[in-house]
mmCIF file of C-alpha atoms and ligand atoms in Angstrom:
data_model
loop_
_atom_site.group_PDB
_atom_site.id
_atom_site.type_symbol
_atom_site.label_atom_id
_atom_site.label_comp_id
_atom_site.label_asym_id
_atom_site.label_seq_id
_atom_site.Cartn_x
_atom_site.Cartn_y
_atom_site.Cartn_z
ATOM 1 C CA MET A 6 -3.393 3.491 -20.316
ATOM 2 C CA PRO A 7 -6.058 4.353 -18.135
ATOM 3 C CA PHE A 8 -9.333 2.266 -18.315
ATOM 4 C CA LEU A 9 -12.134 4.311 -18.930
ATOM 5 C CA PRO A 10 -15.139 3.641 -17.244
ATOM 6 C CA GLN A 11 -18.745 4.210 -18.366
ATOM 7 C CA LYS A 12 -18.971 6.345 -15.272
ATOM 8 C CA PRO A 13 -16.120 7.603 -13.235
ATOM 9 C CA PRO A 14 -15.604 6.618 -9.268
ATOM 10 C CA ILE A 15 -16.776 9.340 -6.723
ATOM 11 C CA THR A 16 -14.045 7.785 -4.771
ATOM 12 C CA GLY A 17 -11.852 9.922 -7.341
ATOM 13 C CA GLU A 18 -13.558 13.267 -7.218
ATOM 14 C CA THR A 19 -12.144 15.875 -4.283
ATOM 15 C CA LEU A 20 -14.414 18.059 -2.569
ATOM 16 C CA ASP A 21 -13.722 20.701 -5.188
ATOM 17 C CA SER A 22 -14.421 18.868 -8.159
ATOM 18 C CA LEU A 23 -17.707 17.771 -6.847
ATOM 19 C CA VAL A 24 -18.596 21.393 -6.252
ATOM 20 C CA GLU A 25 -18.058 22.240 -9.440
ATOM 21 C CA ARG A 26 -20.058 19.255 -10.935
ATOM 22 C CA LEU A 27 -23.259 20.072 -8.430
ATOM 23 C CA GLU A 28 -22.762 23.813 -9.065
ATOM 24 C CA ALA A 29 -22.748 23.471 -13.048
ATOM 25 C CA ARG A 30 -26.360 21.575 -11.965
ATOM 26 C CA GLY A 31 -27.457 24.374 -9.853
ATOM 27 C CA GLU A 32 -26.955 22.597 -6.511
ATOM 28 C CA PRO A 33 -25.344 24.748 -3.732
ATOM 29 C CA ALA A 34 -21.893 23.905 -3.129
ATOM 30 C CA PHE A 35 -22.929 22.362 0.391
ATOM 31 C CA ARG A 36 -24.563 19.351 -0.844
ATOM 32 C CA ALA A 37 -20.795 18.186 -2.304
ATOM 33 C CA LYS A 38 -20.179 18.069 1.505
ATOM 34 C CA GLN A 39 -22.967 16.192 2.842
ATOM 35 C CA ILE A 40 -22.347 13.863 -0.105
ATOM 36 C CA LEU A 41 -18.903 13.143 0.874
ATOM 37 C CA GLU A 42 -19.987 12.435 4.428
ATOM 38 C CA TRP A 43 -22.035 9.571 3.245
ATOM 39 C CA VAL A 44 -19.254 8.444 1.317
ATOM 40 C CA TYR A 45 -16.493 8.483 3.616
ATOM 41 C CA LYS A 46 -18.020 9.130 7.607
ATOM 42 C CA LYS A 47 -21.222 7.478 7.381
ATOM 43 C CA ARG A 48 -19.905 5.126 4.797
ATOM 44 C CA VAL A 49 -23.452 4.208 3.305
ATOM 45 C CA ARG A 50 -23.285 1.822 0.137
ATOM 46 C CA SER A 51 -26.430 2.838 -1.709
ATOM 47 C CA TRP A 52 -26.757 6.568 -3.182
ATOM 48 C CA GLU A 53 -30.420 5.605 -1.780
ATOM 49 C CA ALA A 54 -29.336 5.382 1.360
ATOM 50 C CA MET A 55 -28.299 9.173 1.157
ATOM 51 C CA SER A 56 -31.527 10.541 2.976
ATOM 52 C CA ASN A 57 -31.055 14.395 3.251
ATOM 53 C CA LEU A 58 -30.476 14.684 -0.327
ATOM 54 C CA SER A 59 -33.567 15.208 -2.619
ATOM 55 C CA ARG A 60 -34.633 12.252 -5.042
ATOM 56 C CA PRO A 61 -34.010 13.779 -8.137
ATOM 57 C CA LEU A 62 -30.282 14.747 -6.860
ATOM 58 C CA ARG A 63 -29.589 10.838 -5.935
ATOM 59 C CA ALA A 64 -31.175 10.105 -9.309
ATOM 60 C CA TRP A 65 -28.677 11.912 -10.989
ATOM 61 C CA LEU A 66 -25.719 10.907 -8.567
ATOM 62 C CA GLU A 67 -26.676 7.271 -9.831
ATOM 63 C CA GLU A 68 -26.512 8.132 -12.920
ATOM 64 C CA THR A 69 -22.874 10.214 -13.057
ATOM 65 C CA PHE A 70 -20.818 8.244 -10.676
ATOM 66 C CA ASP A 71 -20.191 4.969 -9.578
ATOM 67 C CA LEU A 72 -20.335 4.658 -5.777
ATOM 68 C CA GLU A 73 -18.446 1.013 -5.644
ATOM 69 C CA PRO A 74 -15.574 1.076 -8.662
ATOM 70 C CA ALA A 75 -14.541 -2.393 -7.173
ATOM 71 C CA THR A 76 -16.839 -5.382 -6.076
ATOM 72 C CA LEU A 77 -15.522 -7.530 -3.199
ATOM 73 C CA VAL A 78 -15.187 -11.068 -4.569
ATOM 74 C CA LEU A 79 -14.203 -12.734 -1.946
ATOM 75 C CA GLY A 80 -12.775 -11.859 1.271
ATOM 76 C CA LYS A 81 -13.059 -14.752 4.517
ATOM 77 C CA GLN A 82 -15.703 -14.321 7.178
ATOM 78 C CA SER A 83 -13.071 -15.519 10.054
ATOM 79 C CA LEU A 84 -10.538 -13.176 11.207
ATOM 80 C CA ASP A 85 -7.038 -13.944 10.790
ATOM 81 C CA VAL A 86 -3.758 -12.328 11.240
ATOM 82 C CA THR A 87 -3.647 -11.673 7.521
ATOM 83 C CA ASP A 88 -6.847 -10.793 5.603
ATOM 84 C CA LYS A 89 -7.295 -10.711 2.117
ATOM 85 C CA LEU A 90 -9.545 -8.672 0.069
ATOM 86 C CA LEU A 91 -10.021 -9.891 -3.359
ATOM 87 C CA LEU A 92 -11.976 -6.942 -5.625
ATOM 88 C CA GLU A 93 -13.005 -7.027 -9.076
ATOM 89 C CA LEU A 94 -13.149 -3.857 -10.883
ATOM 90 C CA ARG A 95 -15.101 -2.769 -13.826
ATOM 91 C CA ASP A 96 -13.666 -4.154 -16.564
ATOM 92 C CA ARG A 97 -12.751 -7.424 -14.548
ATOM 93 C CA CYS A 98 -9.295 -6.897 -13.711
ATOM 94 C CA LEU A 99 -8.624 -8.310 -10.177
ATOM 95 C CA ILE A 100 -6.562 -6.770 -7.151
ATOM 96 C CA GLU A 101 -6.082 -7.559 -3.611
ATOM 97 C CA THR A 102 -5.997 -5.516 -0.725
ATOM 98 C CA VAL A 103 -4.302 -6.802 2.413
ATOM 99 C CA ILE A 104 -5.340 -6.222 6.259
ATOM 100 C CA ILE A 105 -2.667 -7.025 8.578
ATOM 101 C CA ARG A 106 -3.179 -7.182 12.274
ATOM 102 C CA ALA A 107 -0.683 -6.841 15.060
ATOM 103 C CA PRO A 108 -2.139 -9.013 17.864
ATOM 104 C CA GLN A 109 -2.135 -7.110 21.008
ATOM 105 C CA GLU A 110 -2.431 -8.618 24.648
ATOM 106 C CA GLY A 111 -5.773 -7.847 26.169
ATOM 107 C CA VAL A 112 -7.605 -6.285 23.412
ATOM 108 C CA GLY A 113 -8.355 -9.537 20.960
ATOM 109 C CA LEU A 114 -7.693 -9.715 17.063
ATOM 110 C CA GLU A 115 -10.675 -7.461 15.778
ATOM 111 C CA ASN A 116 -9.272 -4.378 18.162
ATOM 112 C CA SER A 117 -5.690 -5.080 17.669
ATOM 113 C CA ARG A 118 -3.555 -2.099 15.700
ATOM 114 C CA LYS A 119 -4.018 -2.999 11.483
ATOM 115 C CA THR A 120 -1.903 -1.965 8.646
ATOM 116 C CA ILE A 121 -3.801 -1.662 5.262
ATOM 117 C CA CYS A 122 -1.891 -2.474 2.008
ATOM 118 C CA ILE A 123 -3.183 -1.272 -0.765
ATOM 119 C CA SER A 124 -2.328 -1.737 -4.895
ATOM 120 C CA THR A 125 -1.604 0.964 -7.191
ATOM 121 C CA GLN A 126 -1.591 -0.888 -10.607
ATOM 122 C CA VAL A 127 -2.804 -4.372 -11.883
ATOM 123 C CA GLY A 128 0.548 -5.652 -12.421
ATOM 124 C CA CYS A 129 3.785 -4.170 -12.431
ATOM 125 C CA ALA A 130 6.463 -2.923 -15.273
ATOM 126 C CA MET A 131 9.697 -2.802 -13.528
ATOM 127 C CA GLY A 132 9.939 -6.581 -13.770
ATOM 128 C CA CYS A 133 11.885 -7.088 -10.345
ATOM 129 C CA VAL A 134 13.176 -10.767 -11.152
ATOM 130 C CA PHE A 135 11.838 -12.011 -7.620
ATOM 131 C CA CYS A 136 8.403 -10.426 -7.479
ATOM 132 C CA ALA A 137 5.112 -12.242 -8.362
ATOM 133 C CA SER A 138 3.163 -9.022 -9.272
ATOM 134 C CA GLY A 139 5.793 -8.236 -12.221
ATOM 135 C CA LEU A 140 5.609 -11.550 -13.440
ATOM 136 C CA ALA A 141 2.911 -10.791 -16.292
ATOM 137 C CA GLY A 142 4.072 -7.589 -16.338
ATOM 138 C CA LEU A 143 1.629 -4.185 -16.385
ATOM 139 C CA LYS A 144 -1.899 -4.711 -17.277
ATOM 140 C CA ARG A 145 -2.886 -1.129 -16.370
ATOM 141 C CA ASP A 146 -2.898 1.923 -13.919
ATOM 142 C CA LEU A 147 -5.410 2.359 -11.200
ATOM 143 C CA SER A 148 -7.495 5.531 -11.007
ATOM 144 C CA ALA A 149 -7.561 7.464 -7.728
ATOM 145 C CA GLY A 150 -10.823 6.319 -7.421
ATOM 146 C CA GLU A 151 -10.106 2.459 -7.368
ATOM 147 C CA ILE A 152 -7.181 3.142 -5.182
ATOM 148 C CA VAL A 153 -9.571 4.853 -2.553
ATOM 149 C CA SER A 154 -12.108 2.559 -3.063
ATOM 150 C CA GLN A 155 -10.246 -0.640 -1.623
ATOM 151 C CA LEU A 156 -9.776 1.521 1.767
ATOM 152 C CA LEU A 157 -13.876 1.831 1.898
ATOM 153 C CA HIS A 158 -13.907 -1.906 1.137
ATOM 154 C CA VAL A 159 -11.700 -2.215 4.260
ATOM 155 C CA CYS A 160 -13.977 -0.174 6.273
ATOM 156 C CA HIS A 161 -17.139 -1.676 5.389
ATOM 157 C CA ARG A 162 -15.295 -5.295 6.541
ATOM 158 C CA GLU A 163 -14.087 -3.828 9.609
ATOM 159 C CA ASP A 164 -16.454 -1.091 10.703
ATOM 160 C CA GLY A 165 -18.830 -3.463 12.502
ATOM 161 C CA ARG A 166 -16.466 -5.530 14.469
ATOM 162 C CA THR A 167 -13.622 -2.817 15.578
ATOM 163 C CA ARG A 168 -14.336 -0.807 18.866
ATOM 164 C CA ARG A 169 -13.966 2.963 18.223
ATOM 165 C CA SER A 170 -15.138 5.945 20.657
ATOM 166 C CA GLN A 171 -15.503 7.652 17.179
ATOM 167 C CA PRO A 172 -17.162 5.858 14.736
ATOM 168 C CA GLU A 173 -16.754 8.132 11.975
ATOM 169 C CA ARG A 174 -12.796 7.570 11.970
ATOM 170 C CA VAL A 175 -11.404 4.762 10.239
ATOM 171 C CA PRO A 176 -10.805 1.286 11.929
ATOM 172 C CA PHE A 177 -6.876 0.882 10.746
ATOM 173 C CA ASP A 178 -3.958 2.770 11.784
ATOM 174 C CA ASN A 179 -1.348 2.521 9.538
ATOM 175 C CA LEU A 180 -1.792 2.521 5.387
ATOM 176 C CA VAL A 181 0.980 0.949 3.452
ATOM 177 C CA VAL A 182 1.482 1.558 -0.462
ATOM 178 C CA MET A 183 2.968 -2.125 -1.119
ATOM 179 C CA GLY A 184 0.467 -3.922 -2.879
ATOM 180 C CA MET A 185 0.315 -4.627 -6.407
ATOM 181 C CA GLY A 186 2.626 -2.139 -8.978
ATOM 182 C CA GLU A 187 5.189 0.546 -8.416
ATOM 183 C CA PRO A 188 2.919 3.414 -7.132
ATOM 184 C CA LEU A 189 5.337 6.065 -8.141
ATOM 185 C CA ALA A 190 4.593 4.857 -11.717
ATOM 186 C CA ASN A 191 1.230 5.635 -11.275
ATOM 187 C CA TYR A 192 1.885 9.248 -9.924
ATOM 188 C CA GLU A 193 -0.804 11.433 -10.733
ATOM 189 C CA ALA A 194 -3.503 9.031 -9.672
ATOM 190 C CA LEU A 195 -1.423 8.249 -6.285
ATOM 191 C CA ILE A 196 -1.173 11.426 -4.995
ATOM 192 C CA LEU A 197 -4.970 12.404 -5.797
ATOM 193 C CA ALA A 198 -5.980 9.479 -3.958
ATOM 194 C CA LEU A 199 -3.669 10.322 -0.935
ATOM 195 C CA THR A 200 -5.076 13.562 -0.919
ATOM 196 C CA ILE A 201 -8.637 11.980 -0.741
ATOM 197 C CA ILE A 202 -7.370 9.460 1.754
ATOM 198 C CA ASN A 203 -5.988 12.668 3.870
ATOM 199 C CA ALA A 204 -8.448 15.125 3.449
ATOM 200 C CA ASP A 205 -10.812 15.987 6.409
ATOM 201 C CA TRP A 206 -13.799 15.356 4.009
ATOM 202 C CA GLY A 207 -12.321 12.189 2.797
ATOM 203 C CA LEU A 208 -11.300 9.268 5.093
ATOM 204 C CA GLY A 209 -9.459 12.289 7.349
ATOM 205 C CA PHE A 210 -6.711 9.345 7.696
ATOM 206 C CA GLY A 211 -2.933 11.340 8.803
ATOM 207 C CA ALA A 212 -0.626 11.655 6.265
ATOM 208 C CA ARG A 213 2.098 10.547 8.654
ATOM 209 C CA ARG A 214 0.743 6.912 8.890
ATOM 210 C CA ILE A 215 1.224 6.402 5.361
ATOM 211 C CA THR A 216 4.583 4.679 3.797
ATOM 212 C CA VAL A 217 4.807 4.888 -0.362
ATOM 213 C CA SER A 218 7.220 2.295 -1.210
ATOM 214 C CA THR A 219 9.265 2.467 -4.170
ATOM 215 C CA SER A 220 11.645 0.412 -6.042
ATOM 216 C CA GLY A 221 13.477 3.749 -6.696
ATOM 217 C CA LEU A 222 11.869 6.046 -9.616
ATOM 218 C CA VAL A 223 14.356 8.905 -8.321
ATOM 219 C CA PRO A 224 12.668 11.829 -10.039
ATOM 220 C CA LYS A 225 9.813 10.457 -8.621
ATOM 221 C CA ILE A 226 10.885 10.307 -5.135
ATOM 222 C CA LEU A 227 12.362 14.408 -5.459
ATOM 223 C CA ARG A 228 8.884 15.038 -6.475
ATOM 224 C CA LEU A 229 7.491 13.137 -3.436
ATOM 225 C CA ALA A 230 9.897 15.110 -1.125
ATOM 226 C CA ASP A 231 8.278 18.333 -2.520
ATOM 227 C CA GLU A 232 4.682 17.404 -1.717
ATOM 228 C CA PRO A 233 3.087 19.092 1.057
ATOM 229 C CA LEU A 234 1.157 16.037 2.726
ATOM 230 C CA GLY A 235 4.654 14.622 3.753
ATOM 231 C CA PHE A 236 4.148 10.851 3.307
ATOM 232 C CA ARG A 237 6.410 8.318 4.798
ATOM 233 C CA LEU A 238 8.940 6.978 2.170
ATOM 234 C CA ALA A 239 10.059 3.412 2.001
ATOM 235 C CA VAL A 240 12.729 2.399 -0.808
ATOM 236 C CA SER A 241 13.145 -1.332 -1.720
ATOM 237 C CA LEU A 242 17.087 -1.928 -1.991
ATOM 238 C CA HIS A 243 17.624 -5.316 -2.097
ATOM 239 C CA GLY A 244 20.909 -4.695 -3.330
ATOM 240 C CA ALA A 245 23.792 -2.855 -1.622
ATOM 241 C CA THR A 246 26.085 -2.544 -4.569
ATOM 242 C CA ASP A 247 25.414 -1.811 -8.436
ATOM 243 C CA GLU A 248 26.234 -5.272 -9.567
ATOM 244 C CA VAL A 249 23.623 -6.967 -7.308
ATOM 245 C CA ARG A 250 21.043 -4.752 -7.530
ATOM 246 C CA GLU A 251 21.134 -4.712 -10.960
ATOM 247 C CA ARG A 252 20.770 -8.484 -11.345
ATOM 248 C CA ILE A 253 17.494 -8.398 -9.731
ATOM 249 C CA MET A 254 16.206 -5.087 -9.968
ATOM 250 C CA PRO A 255 16.184 -3.683 -13.717
ATOM 251 C CA VAL A 256 15.376 -0.042 -12.437
ATOM 252 C CA ASN A 257 19.019 -0.160 -11.302
ATOM 253 C CA LYS A 258 20.069 0.373 -14.978
ATOM 254 C CA ALA A 259 18.204 3.944 -15.150
ATOM 255 C CA TYR A 260 18.602 4.636 -11.717
ATOM 256 C CA PRO A 261 21.799 3.278 -10.199
ATOM 257 C CA LEU A 262 22.876 3.479 -6.645
ATOM 258 C CA ASP A 263 24.915 6.859 -7.065
ATOM 259 C CA THR A 264 21.804 8.505 -8.073
ATOM 260 C CA LEU A 265 19.128 6.511 -5.750
ATOM 261 C CA ILE A 266 21.232 7.497 -2.575
ATOM 262 C CA PRO A 267 21.130 11.341 -2.809
ATOM 263 C CA SER A 268 17.867 11.323 -3.830
ATOM 264 C CA ILE A 269 16.427 9.449 -0.639
ATOM 265 C CA LYS A 270 18.946 11.842 1.323
ATOM 266 C CA ALA A 271 16.872 14.573 -0.120
ATOM 267 C CA PHE A 272 13.896 13.263 0.864
ATOM 268 C CA THR A 273 15.354 12.888 4.133
ATOM 269 C CA GLU A 274 16.551 16.212 4.420
ATOM 270 C CA LYS A 275 13.307 17.832 3.361
ATOM 271 C CA HIS A 276 11.146 15.658 5.570
ATOM 272 C CA GLY A 277 13.577 15.082 8.768
ATOM 273 C CA ARG A 278 12.352 11.375 9.359
ATOM 274 C CA MET A 279 13.670 8.262 8.552
ATOM 275 C CA VAL A 280 12.991 6.420 5.422
ATOM 276 C CA THR A 281 12.912 2.586 5.631
ATOM 277 C CA LEU A 282 14.752 0.388 3.328
ATOM 278 C CA GLU A 283 13.730 -2.547 2.656
ATOM 279 C CA PHE A 284 16.241 -5.376 1.714
ATOM 280 C CA ILE A 285 14.824 -9.060 0.986
ATOM 281 C CA LEU A 286 17.505 -11.595 1.834
ATOM 282 C CA ILE A 287 18.017 -14.077 -0.942
ATOM 283 C CA GLU A 288 19.885 -16.488 -0.704
ATOM 284 C CA ASP A 289 23.440 -16.602 -2.821
ATOM 285 C CA VAL A 290 22.102 -13.564 -4.347
ATOM 286 C CA ASN A 291 22.249 -10.675 -1.614
ATOM 287 C CA ASP A 292 23.024 -12.399 1.563
ATOM 288 C CA SER A 293 26.706 -12.249 1.721
ATOM 289 C CA LEU A 294 28.924 -10.424 4.644
ATOM 290 C CA ASP A 295 30.307 -8.035 2.043
ATOM 291 C CA GLN A 296 26.699 -6.661 1.236
ATOM 292 C CA ALA A 297 25.914 -6.673 4.817
ATOM 293 C CA GLU A 298 28.813 -4.422 5.202
ATOM 294 C CA LYS A 299 27.804 -2.001 2.080
ATOM 295 C CA LEU A 300 24.444 -1.993 3.707
ATOM 296 C CA ARG A 301 25.529 -0.787 6.800
ATOM 297 C CA ASP A 302 27.714 2.070 5.562
ATOM 298 C CA ILE A 303 24.427 2.991 3.224
ATOM 299 C CA ALA A 304 22.217 3.002 6.096
ATOM 300 C CA LEU A 305 24.334 4.851 8.312
ATOM 301 C CA ASP A 306 24.896 7.502 5.556
ATOM 302 C CA LEU A 307 21.263 7.691 5.073
ATOM 303 C CA HIS A 308 20.135 7.834 8.434
ATOM 304 C CA ALA A 309 17.749 5.198 7.367
ATOM 305 C CA HIS A 310 15.721 2.064 9.026
ATOM 306 C CA VAL A 311 16.669 -0.938 7.312
ATOM 307 C CA ASN A 312 14.021 -3.791 7.048
ATOM 308 C CA LEU A 313 15.266 -7.218 6.491
ATOM 309 C CA ILE A 314 12.319 -9.528 4.793
ATOM 310 C CA PRO A 315 13.504 -13.130 4.750
ATOM 311 C CA TYR A 316 12.811 -13.568 0.737
ATOM 312 C CA ASN A 317 8.978 -15.449 0.763
ATOM 313 C CA THR A 318 9.115 -17.949 -1.912
ATOM 314 C CA VAL A 319 7.245 -17.974 -5.121
ATOM 315 C CA GLU A 320 5.837 -20.619 -7.029
ATOM 316 C CA GLY A 321 7.790 -20.622 -10.460
ATOM 317 C CA LEU A 322 10.711 -19.052 -9.282
ATOM 318 C CA PRO A 323 14.101 -20.175 -8.213
ATOM 319 C CA TRP A 324 14.934 -17.864 -5.598
ATOM 320 C CA LYS A 325 15.005 -19.114 -1.799
ATOM 321 C CA ARG A 326 15.387 -17.041 1.505
ATOM 322 C CA PRO A 327 18.636 -17.956 3.499
ATOM 323 C CA SER A 328 18.610 -19.729 6.594
ATOM 324 C CA GLY A 329 17.664 -18.620 9.715
ATOM 325 C CA ASN A 330 21.599 -18.125 11.000
ATOM 326 C CA ARG A 331 22.638 -16.673 7.914
ATOM 327 C CA GLN A 332 20.035 -14.049 8.092
ATOM 328 C CA GLU A 333 21.111 -13.363 11.701
ATOM 329 C CA ARG A 334 24.553 -13.088 10.680
ATOM 330 C CA PHE A 335 23.477 -10.315 8.420
ATOM 331 C CA ALA A 336 21.260 -8.345 10.602
ATOM 332 C CA ARG A 337 23.955 -8.730 13.122
ATOM 333 C CA VAL A 338 26.551 -6.614 10.912
ATOM 334 C CA LEU A 339 24.099 -3.536 10.806
ATOM 335 C CA ALA A 340 23.025 -3.764 14.481
ATOM 336 C CA ASP A 341 26.755 -3.792 15.886
ATOM 337 C CA ALA A 342 26.906 -0.655 13.997
ATOM 338 C CA GLN A 343 23.682 0.770 15.925
ATOM 339 C CA VAL A 344 22.091 0.519 12.630
ATOM 340 C CA SER A 345 18.007 0.615 13.360
ATOM 341 C CA VAL A 346 17.140 -2.712 11.980
ATOM 342 C CA THR A 347 14.524 -5.453 11.987
ATOM 343 C CA LEU A 348 14.595 -8.729 10.776
ATOM 344 C CA ARG A 349 11.187 -10.693 10.580
ATOM 345 C CA ARG A 350 11.902 -14.135 11.850
ATOM 346 C CA GLU A 351 8.424 -15.244 11.099
ATOM 347 C CA LYS A 352 7.451 -17.456 8.363
ATOM 348 C CA GLY A 353 5.160 -15.384 5.848
ATOM 349 C CA HIS A 354 2.760 -12.865 6.884
ATOM 350 C CA ASP A 355 4.973 -10.002 7.022
ATOM 351 C CA ILE A 356 3.963 -6.797 5.447
ATOM 352 C CA GLU A 357 6.243 -6.983 2.460
ATOM 353 C CA ALA A 358 5.501 -10.681 1.937
ATOM 354 C CA ALA A 359 1.992 -10.431 2.122
ATOM 355 C CA CYS A 360 1.819 -7.162 -0.333
ATOM 356 C CA GLY A 361 4.429 -8.604 -2.526
ATOM 357 C CA GLN A 362 3.252 -11.740 -3.446
ATOM 358 C CA LEU A 363 -0.207 -10.639 -4.498
ATOM 359 C CA ARG A 364 -0.298 -11.282 -7.831
ATOM 360 C CA LEU A 365 0.267 -14.824 -8.835
ATOM 361 C CA LYS A 366 -2.544 -16.552 -5.660
ATOM 362 C CA THR A 367 -4.870 -13.753 -7.637
ATOM 363 C CA GLU A 368 -4.321 -14.763 -11.154
ATOM 364 C CA ARG A 369 -4.389 -18.556 -10.395
ATOM 365 C CA GLY A 370 -8.028 -18.885 -10.043
ATOM 366 C CA ILE A 371 -10.619 -16.749 -7.573
ATOM 367 C CA GLY A 372 -11.770 -20.040 -6.428
ATOM 368 C CA ALA A 373 -9.203 -20.811 -3.602
ATOM 369 C CA ILE A 374 -7.372 -17.542 -2.237
ATOM 370 C CA PRO A 375 -5.539 -18.841 0.599
ATOM 371 C CA THR A 376 -4.157 -16.967 3.576
ATOM 372 C CA LEU A 377 -0.733 -16.375 3.014
ATOM 373 C CA ASN A 378 0.432 -18.288 5.726
ATOM 374 C CA PRO A 379 -1.719 -19.820 8.226
ATOM 375 C CA ASP A 380 1.049 -20.448 10.615
ATOM 376 C CA SER A 381 2.100 -17.768 12.535
ATOM 377 C CA SER A 382 1.769 -14.568 13.921
ATOM 378 C CA ILE A 383 3.032 -10.667 13.285
ATOM 379 C CA PRO A 384 4.526 -8.415 15.223
ATOM 380 C CA ASP A 385 3.904 -4.633 13.692
ATOM 381 C CA PRO A 386 6.754 -4.255 11.342
ATOM 382 C CA MET A 387 5.643 -0.264 10.450
ATOM 383 C CA ASN A 388 5.629 0.226 14.302
ATOM 384 C CA LYS A 389 9.133 -0.335 14.226
ATOM 385 C CA SER A 390 9.984 1.379 10.722
ATOM 386 C CA GLY A 391 9.946 4.835 11.223
HETATM 387 N N1 SAH B 10 6.929 -1.625 -6.042
HETATM 388 C C1 SAH B 10 7.095 -1.448 -4.695
HETATM 389 C C2 SAH B 10 5.406 -1.378 -3.801
HETATM 390 C C3 SAH B 10 5.246 -2.837 -4.065
HETATM 391 S S1 SAH B 10 6.211 -4.264 -3.860
HETATM 392 C C4 SAH B 10 8.216 -1.645 -4.449
HETATM 393 O O1 SAH B 10 8.794 -2.544 -5.194
HETATM 394 O O2 SAH B 10 9.008 -1.173 -3.398
HETATM 395 C C5 SAH B 10 6.292 -4.541 -1.646
HETATM 396 C C6 SAH B 10 7.435 -4.921 -1.071
HETATM 397 O O3 SAH B 10 7.624 -6.579 -1.677
HETATM 398 C C7 SAH B 10 8.838 -4.680 -1.953
HETATM 399 O O4 SAH B 10 10.281 -4.534 -1.271
HETATM 400 C C8 SAH B 10 9.091 -5.602 -2.649
HETATM 401 O O5 SAH B 10 10.530 -6.016 -3.256
HETATM 402 C C9 SAH B 10 8.632 -7.148 -1.903
HETATM 403 N N2 SAH B 10 8.509 -8.338 -2.375
HETATM 404 C C10 SAH B 10 8.322 -8.817 -3.638
HETATM 405 N N3 SAH B 10 8.227 -9.874 -3.840
HETATM 406 C C11 SAH B 10 8.777 -10.410 -2.478
HETATM 407 C C12 SAH B 10 8.275 -11.791 -2.197
HETATM 408 N N4 SAH B 10 8.619 -12.701 -2.409
HETATM 409 N N5 SAH B 10 9.340 -12.052 -0.564
HETATM 410 C C13 SAH B 10 9.427 -11.114 0.046
HETATM 411 N N6 SAH B 10 9.296 -9.381 -0.401
HETATM 412 C C14 SAH B 10 8.676 -9.569 -1.600
HETATM 413 FE FE1 SF4 B 11 6.888 -4.142 -9.148
HETATM 414 FE FE2 SF4 B 11 7.428 -3.762 -6.632
HETATM 415 FE FE3 SF4 B 11 7.411 -6.179 -7.201
HETATM 416 FE FE4 SF4 B 11 9.429 -4.636 -8.278
HETATM 417 S S1 SF4 B 11 9.012 -5.508 -6.216
HETATM 418 S S2 SF4 B 11 8.060 -6.053 -9.441
HETATM 419 S S3 SF4 B 11 8.758 -2.575 -8.449
HETATM 420 S S4 SF4 B 11 5.966 -4.614 -7.516
#
C-alpha cells in the first residue's frame, strides 16, 4: 500500500527518468544532470537556489516535484555519539534516521567515522516478538524518494560540521539499512533508493559500504545476491534452531533454517564476502550453551561473521538481556572455534539497538525524543563486521 503524494519526490527519480520528463517538455537532457547536481552535490534546499536553470524551468520543477518529501521535526543541536533525526512524511507518518559516531582519538566527534541507519517502512509486518518496530504492525512502505531523503537530511545536518577534502562527498562512512521495517519486504523501492544513493549522479556512495539487514526473506535474499551493485548482507538470526527461532520470529515458519542457511551460502558464494549473522542475546530464550554451539556450527559452515547483541529492553515487552558473564560465556564458544565474533559490552548505543528500537519512542509523542542511552560510547560495529 504505497502512499501517493501530490507530487513525487525528486529524490525518487533516476537520471534516466528525469531526462525523460525533461525531454517531454522540450528541455535538453543535460538539464537533468544539472538538477541532480543541485540536489545531491551542492545539496541546496530550494528550487530557487538552482541558479543555472531558467525561471520557467524552476517554476515547473516546483509544481512537479517535491524537493523534500520528509520534514525534519526533531533533531538535537548538540552532538552525541548517537543522534536521531525524527522526520515527518507528507501523510504525517513519522520515521527516524540514526547517526552513529564512532569516537576516534584526536579528530573530535564531528569528524569521527559515521554510520547512518535508515528506515524502509513505517512499522513492520514481520512480527518479531522482541522488536519495538513491529509492535503495531506495518503502516506502509516508504517510497524510494522517502528512503533517499533521509540521507539528504543527514547531509544537511552534518555538512557544515564535518571537515572533508571534497565537499561534494557525503559526510558519512557506512550505511546500514537497519531502521524501522523489513527492507526486503519493500524490495523495489529499496533497490531503486540504493541505486540512487550509489550512482555518480546521485549521492555517489559506494555499494560496498551499504549493508542491508533482513529477518530472512529467502527468495529476496537470492534476488539481492543477483543485484549487480553488490550490497552487503546481514541476517537477523536470533535463534540457532528452528524451535528457538520460530518462537521469536514468525518468519521462520515460512523460511526455516534449512532454506535460510542455503540462501545465505548462495549469497556468500556470489559475492565472495562475509555475511554478518546478527544474534540478539535474550535471557532464557536463546542464550544457552546449546544455542551457542549450534550458532558456532552455522557460522563455520557459512564462513560468516557473528554480531552478538545484548538485548535492549523495550518498554511493555518482557524480554531481558542476559548477565555479562552469560554473554561472555556464549561468545567464548564461538571465539574458541575461531569464529569471527563481536560482542557489544556497552549498554545501548550499538547500531542494532539504536536502529531496532525506533518505533516506540517515536510513537510516544514527539515532545521528548530521548537519545537512546546517554551513558556510554561505542566502537564502530560495522567496521568489524565485514
Ligand atoms: N527488519 C530488519 C532490519 C531492521 S531491525 C531485520 O530484522 O534485520 C535491525 C536489527 O535490530 C535486527 O537485527 C533486529 O533483530 C534488531 N533489534 C530489534 N529489536 C531489538 C532490541 N530491542 N534490542 C536489540 N536489537 C534489536
Ligand atoms: Fe521487523 Fe526487523 Fe523488527 Fe523483525 S526485527 S519486527 S523484521 S524490524
